[in-house]
CSV table of C-alpha atoms in Angstrom, one decimal:
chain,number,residue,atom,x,y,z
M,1,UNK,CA,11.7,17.9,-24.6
M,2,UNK,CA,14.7,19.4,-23.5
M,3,UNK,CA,16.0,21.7,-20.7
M,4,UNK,CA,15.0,25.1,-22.9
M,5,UNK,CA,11.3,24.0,-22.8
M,6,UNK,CA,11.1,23.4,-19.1
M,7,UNK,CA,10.1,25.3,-15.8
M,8,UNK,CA,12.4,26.2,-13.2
M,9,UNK,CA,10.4,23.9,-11.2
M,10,UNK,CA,10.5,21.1,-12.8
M,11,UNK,CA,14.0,21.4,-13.8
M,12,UNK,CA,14.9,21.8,-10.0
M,13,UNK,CA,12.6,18.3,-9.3
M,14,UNK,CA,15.0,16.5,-12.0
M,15,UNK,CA,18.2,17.8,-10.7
M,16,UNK,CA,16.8,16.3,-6.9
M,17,UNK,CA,15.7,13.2,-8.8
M,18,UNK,CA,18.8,12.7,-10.6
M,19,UNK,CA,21.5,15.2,-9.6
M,20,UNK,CA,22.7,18.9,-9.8
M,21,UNK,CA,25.2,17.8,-12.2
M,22,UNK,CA,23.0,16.2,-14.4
M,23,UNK,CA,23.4,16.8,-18.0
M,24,UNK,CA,19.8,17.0,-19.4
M,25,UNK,CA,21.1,17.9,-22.7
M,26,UNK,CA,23.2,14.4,-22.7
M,27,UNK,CA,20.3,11.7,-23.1
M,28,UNK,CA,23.1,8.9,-22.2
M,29,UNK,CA,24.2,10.4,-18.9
M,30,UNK,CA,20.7,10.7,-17.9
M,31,UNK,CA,20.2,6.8,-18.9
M,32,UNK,CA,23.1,5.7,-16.6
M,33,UNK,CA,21.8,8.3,-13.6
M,34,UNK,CA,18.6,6.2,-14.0
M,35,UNK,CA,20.1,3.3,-13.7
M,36,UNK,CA,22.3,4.3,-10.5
M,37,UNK,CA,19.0,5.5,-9.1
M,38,UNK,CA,17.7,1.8,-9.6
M,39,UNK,CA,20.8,0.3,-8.5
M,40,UNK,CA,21.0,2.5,-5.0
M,41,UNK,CA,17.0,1.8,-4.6
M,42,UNK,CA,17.8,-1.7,-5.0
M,43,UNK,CA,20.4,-1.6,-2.5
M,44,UNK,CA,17.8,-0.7,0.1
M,45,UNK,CA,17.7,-4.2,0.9
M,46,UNK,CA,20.8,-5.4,-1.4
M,47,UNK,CA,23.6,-3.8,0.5
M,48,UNK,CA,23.4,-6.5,3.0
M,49,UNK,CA,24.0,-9.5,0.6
M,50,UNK,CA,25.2,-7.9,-2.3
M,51,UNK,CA,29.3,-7.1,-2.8
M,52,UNK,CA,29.5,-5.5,-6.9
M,53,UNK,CA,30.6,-2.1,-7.5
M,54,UNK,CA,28.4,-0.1,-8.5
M,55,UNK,CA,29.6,1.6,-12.0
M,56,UNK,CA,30.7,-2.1,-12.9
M,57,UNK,CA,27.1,-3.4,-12.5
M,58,UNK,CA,25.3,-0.5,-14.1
M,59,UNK,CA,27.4,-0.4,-17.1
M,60,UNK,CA,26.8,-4.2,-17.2
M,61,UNK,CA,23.2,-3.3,-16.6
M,62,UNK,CA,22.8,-0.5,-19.4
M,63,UNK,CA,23.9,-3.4,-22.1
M,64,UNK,CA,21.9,-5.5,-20.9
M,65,UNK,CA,18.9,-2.8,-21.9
M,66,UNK,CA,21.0,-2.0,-25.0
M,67,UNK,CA,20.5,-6.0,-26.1
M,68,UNK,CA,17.0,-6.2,-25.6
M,69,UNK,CA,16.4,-2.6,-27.6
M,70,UNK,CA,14.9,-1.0,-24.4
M,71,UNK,CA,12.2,-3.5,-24.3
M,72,UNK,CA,11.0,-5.4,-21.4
M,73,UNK,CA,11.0,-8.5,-20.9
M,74,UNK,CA,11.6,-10.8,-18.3
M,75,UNK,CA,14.9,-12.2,-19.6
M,76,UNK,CA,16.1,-9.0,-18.8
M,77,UNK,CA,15.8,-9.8,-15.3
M,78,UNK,CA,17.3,-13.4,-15.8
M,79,UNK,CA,20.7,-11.8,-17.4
M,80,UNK,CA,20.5,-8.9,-14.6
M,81,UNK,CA,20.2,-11.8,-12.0
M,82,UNK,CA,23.8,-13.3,-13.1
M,83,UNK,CA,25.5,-10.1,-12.0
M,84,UNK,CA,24.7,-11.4,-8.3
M,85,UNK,CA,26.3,-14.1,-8.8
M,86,UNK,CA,25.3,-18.1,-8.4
M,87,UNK,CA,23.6,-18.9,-5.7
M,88,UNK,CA,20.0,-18.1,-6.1
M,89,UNK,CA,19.7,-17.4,-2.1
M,90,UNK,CA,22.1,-14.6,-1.0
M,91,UNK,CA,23.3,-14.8,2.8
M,92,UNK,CA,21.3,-17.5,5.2
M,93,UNK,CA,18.8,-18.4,7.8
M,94,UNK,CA,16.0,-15.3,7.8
M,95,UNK,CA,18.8,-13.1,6.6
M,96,UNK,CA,18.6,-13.6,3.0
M,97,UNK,CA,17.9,-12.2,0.0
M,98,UNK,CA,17.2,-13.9,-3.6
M,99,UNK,CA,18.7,-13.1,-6.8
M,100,UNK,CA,15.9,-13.0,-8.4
M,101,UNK,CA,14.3,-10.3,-6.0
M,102,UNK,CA,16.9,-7.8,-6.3
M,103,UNK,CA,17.5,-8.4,-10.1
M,104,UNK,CA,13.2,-7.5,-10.9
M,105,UNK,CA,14.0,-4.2,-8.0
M,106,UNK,CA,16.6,-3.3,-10.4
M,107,UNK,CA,15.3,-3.7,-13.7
M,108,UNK,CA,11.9,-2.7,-12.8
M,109,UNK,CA,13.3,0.9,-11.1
M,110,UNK,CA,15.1,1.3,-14.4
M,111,UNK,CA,12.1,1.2,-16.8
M,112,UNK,CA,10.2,3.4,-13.8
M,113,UNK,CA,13.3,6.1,-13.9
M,114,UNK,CA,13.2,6.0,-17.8
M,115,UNK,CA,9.7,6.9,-17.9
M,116,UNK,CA,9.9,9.6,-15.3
M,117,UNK,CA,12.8,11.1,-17.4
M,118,UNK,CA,11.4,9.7,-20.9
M,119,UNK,CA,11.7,13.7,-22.1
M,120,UNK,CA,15.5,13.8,-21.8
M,121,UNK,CA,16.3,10.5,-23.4
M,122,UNK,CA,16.7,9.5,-27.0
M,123,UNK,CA,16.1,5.7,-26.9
M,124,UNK,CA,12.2,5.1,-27.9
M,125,UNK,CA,11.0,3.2,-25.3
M,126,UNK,CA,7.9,1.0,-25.2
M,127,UNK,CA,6.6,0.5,-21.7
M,128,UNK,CA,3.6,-1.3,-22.4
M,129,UNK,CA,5.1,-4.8,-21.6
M,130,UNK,CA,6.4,-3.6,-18.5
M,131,UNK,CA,6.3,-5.2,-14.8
M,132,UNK,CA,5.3,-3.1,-11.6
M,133,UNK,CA,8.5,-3.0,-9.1
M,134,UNK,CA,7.4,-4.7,-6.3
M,135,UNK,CA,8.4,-2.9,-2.7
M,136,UNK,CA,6.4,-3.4,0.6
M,137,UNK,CA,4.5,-0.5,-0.8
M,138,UNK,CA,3.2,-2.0,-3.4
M,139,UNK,CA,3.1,-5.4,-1.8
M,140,UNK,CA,1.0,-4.3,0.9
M,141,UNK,CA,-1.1,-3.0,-1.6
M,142,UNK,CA,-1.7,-6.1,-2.9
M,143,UNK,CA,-2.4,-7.6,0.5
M,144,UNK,CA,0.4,-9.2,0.4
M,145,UNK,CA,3.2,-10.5,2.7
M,146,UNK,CA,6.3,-11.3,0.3
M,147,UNK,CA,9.0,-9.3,0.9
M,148,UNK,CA,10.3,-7.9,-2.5
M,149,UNK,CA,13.9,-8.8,-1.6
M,150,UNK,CA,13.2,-12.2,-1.1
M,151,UNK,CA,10.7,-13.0,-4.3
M,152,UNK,CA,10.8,-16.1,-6.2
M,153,UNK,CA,10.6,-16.5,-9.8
M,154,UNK,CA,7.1,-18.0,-9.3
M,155,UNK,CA,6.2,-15.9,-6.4
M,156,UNK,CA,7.1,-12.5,-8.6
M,157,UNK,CA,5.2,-13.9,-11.9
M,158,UNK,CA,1.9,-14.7,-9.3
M,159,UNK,CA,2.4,-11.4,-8.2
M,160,UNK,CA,2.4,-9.6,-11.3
M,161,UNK,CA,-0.8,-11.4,-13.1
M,162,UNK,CA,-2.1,-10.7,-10.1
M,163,UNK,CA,-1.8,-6.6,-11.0
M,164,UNK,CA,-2.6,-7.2,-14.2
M,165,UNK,CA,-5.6,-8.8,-13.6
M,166,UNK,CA,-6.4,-5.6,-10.8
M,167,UNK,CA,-5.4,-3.2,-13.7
M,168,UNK,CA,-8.1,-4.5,-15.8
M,169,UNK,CA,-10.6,-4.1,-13.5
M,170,UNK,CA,-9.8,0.0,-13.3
M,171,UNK,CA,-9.9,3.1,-15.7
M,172,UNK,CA,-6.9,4.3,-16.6
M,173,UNK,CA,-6.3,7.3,-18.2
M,174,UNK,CA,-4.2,7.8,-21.7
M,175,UNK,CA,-1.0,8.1,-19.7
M,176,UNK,CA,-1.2,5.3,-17.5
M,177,UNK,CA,-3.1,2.5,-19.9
M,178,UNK,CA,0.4,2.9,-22.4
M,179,UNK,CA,2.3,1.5,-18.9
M,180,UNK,CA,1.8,-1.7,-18.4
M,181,UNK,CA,1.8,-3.1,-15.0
M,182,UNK,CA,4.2,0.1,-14.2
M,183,UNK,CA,0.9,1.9,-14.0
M,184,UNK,CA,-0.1,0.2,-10.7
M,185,UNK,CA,3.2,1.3,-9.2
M,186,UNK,CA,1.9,4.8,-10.3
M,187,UNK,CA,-1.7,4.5,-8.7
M,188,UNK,CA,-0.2,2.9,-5.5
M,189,UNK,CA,2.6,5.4,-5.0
C-alpha cells in the first residue's frame, strides 16, 4: 500500500516515525530510515561504547539484510556484531556494553521497523523466524534482570526460548502468530 491509499492520520504517524522527508513512494529510502531508526535506538545505550558513523554502519547493515534475503537469522547478528569491532566487551568495569547486545538491539529494531512500515517496502519479508528485541521493557517483562546492552550470546538465546516457550502458552491473533518472537515485543509494548 502506498501513500494514495492512506489517511492523513496515518501518514502523519509515519512521517513522526520515520521523518517529514520521507519518501513513502521510494521503498529503499524507507528501508535505510528503518534502519537509522534501529541504529539511533540502539545507541540508547551504544553511544557510550560505540565510535562508527552512522551512514557507514547502516549501509553496512542494509547488506548485511540484503545477503541473508531479508530473512532472520541469528548469523545476522553475528556479521552485525563485527561492525563493533573485536573485543566482545566494549568499555570496562560496570561500564560496559557487549557486542553481541547492541548487534541483536540493532538487528532486532530493524526487522520491528520493517514490519511497522512493511506497506511501503518492496522486499517480501518473512518475520516468522524472527527474535523479540530485548529492552528493559521487555526484560522486565520477562522478570528478568539482564540488561539488553550487556547480553551474552547464551544469555540472549535463554532469553528468547524463554518467549517462545511464553508465546505458546497465549492466543495470538492472525497478525501476531505470522511474527515470531517479534510478537511478544508487540503484546509487551
Amino acid at each position: 500500500m502506498k501513500t494514495g491509499e492512506k489517511s492523513y492520520k496515518d501518514l502523519f504517524l509515519m512521517k513522526i516515525f520515520l521523518g517529514r522527508e520521507a519518501d513513502f513512494e521510494n521503498s529503499e529510502d524507507i528501508i535505510m530510515r528503518c534502519i537509522k531508526n534501529a541504529y539511533i535506538d540502539m545507541l540508547s545505550a551504544g553511544r557510550f561504547y560505540i565510535k562508527c558513523d552512522m551512514e557507514e554502519t547502516c549501509i553496512a547493515v542494509k547488506k548485511i539484510f540484503e545477503e541473508h534475503g531479508y530473512k532472520f537469522s541469528r548469523q545476522m547478528i553475528e556479521k552485525t556484531l563485527l561492525l563493533f569491532g573485536r573485543e566482545e566487551i566494549i568499555g570496562k568495569d560496570n561500564k560496559y556494553a557487549t557486542r553481541y547486545g547492541l548487534a541483536q538491539k540493532l538487528v532486532n529494531m530493524c526487522f520491528k521497523n520493517f514490519y511497522i512500515c512493511s506497506e511501503y517496502i518492496d522486499e517480501k519479508i518473512d518475520f516468522s523466524l524472527c527474535d523479540c528485541p530485548l529492552d528493559s521493557v521487555v526484560l522486565s517483562k520477562l522478570s528478568s534482570n539482564a540488561v539488553w546492552s550487556k547480553l551474552t550470546e547464551e544469555k540472549y538465546k535463554e532469553i528468547q526460548d524463554k518467549i517462545n516457550q511464553m508465546l505458546k502458552k497465549v492466543t495470538l491473533d492472525k497478525e501476531l502468530e505470522k511474527l515470531g518472537n517479534l510478537a511478544f515485543d508487540f503484546i509487551v509494548w
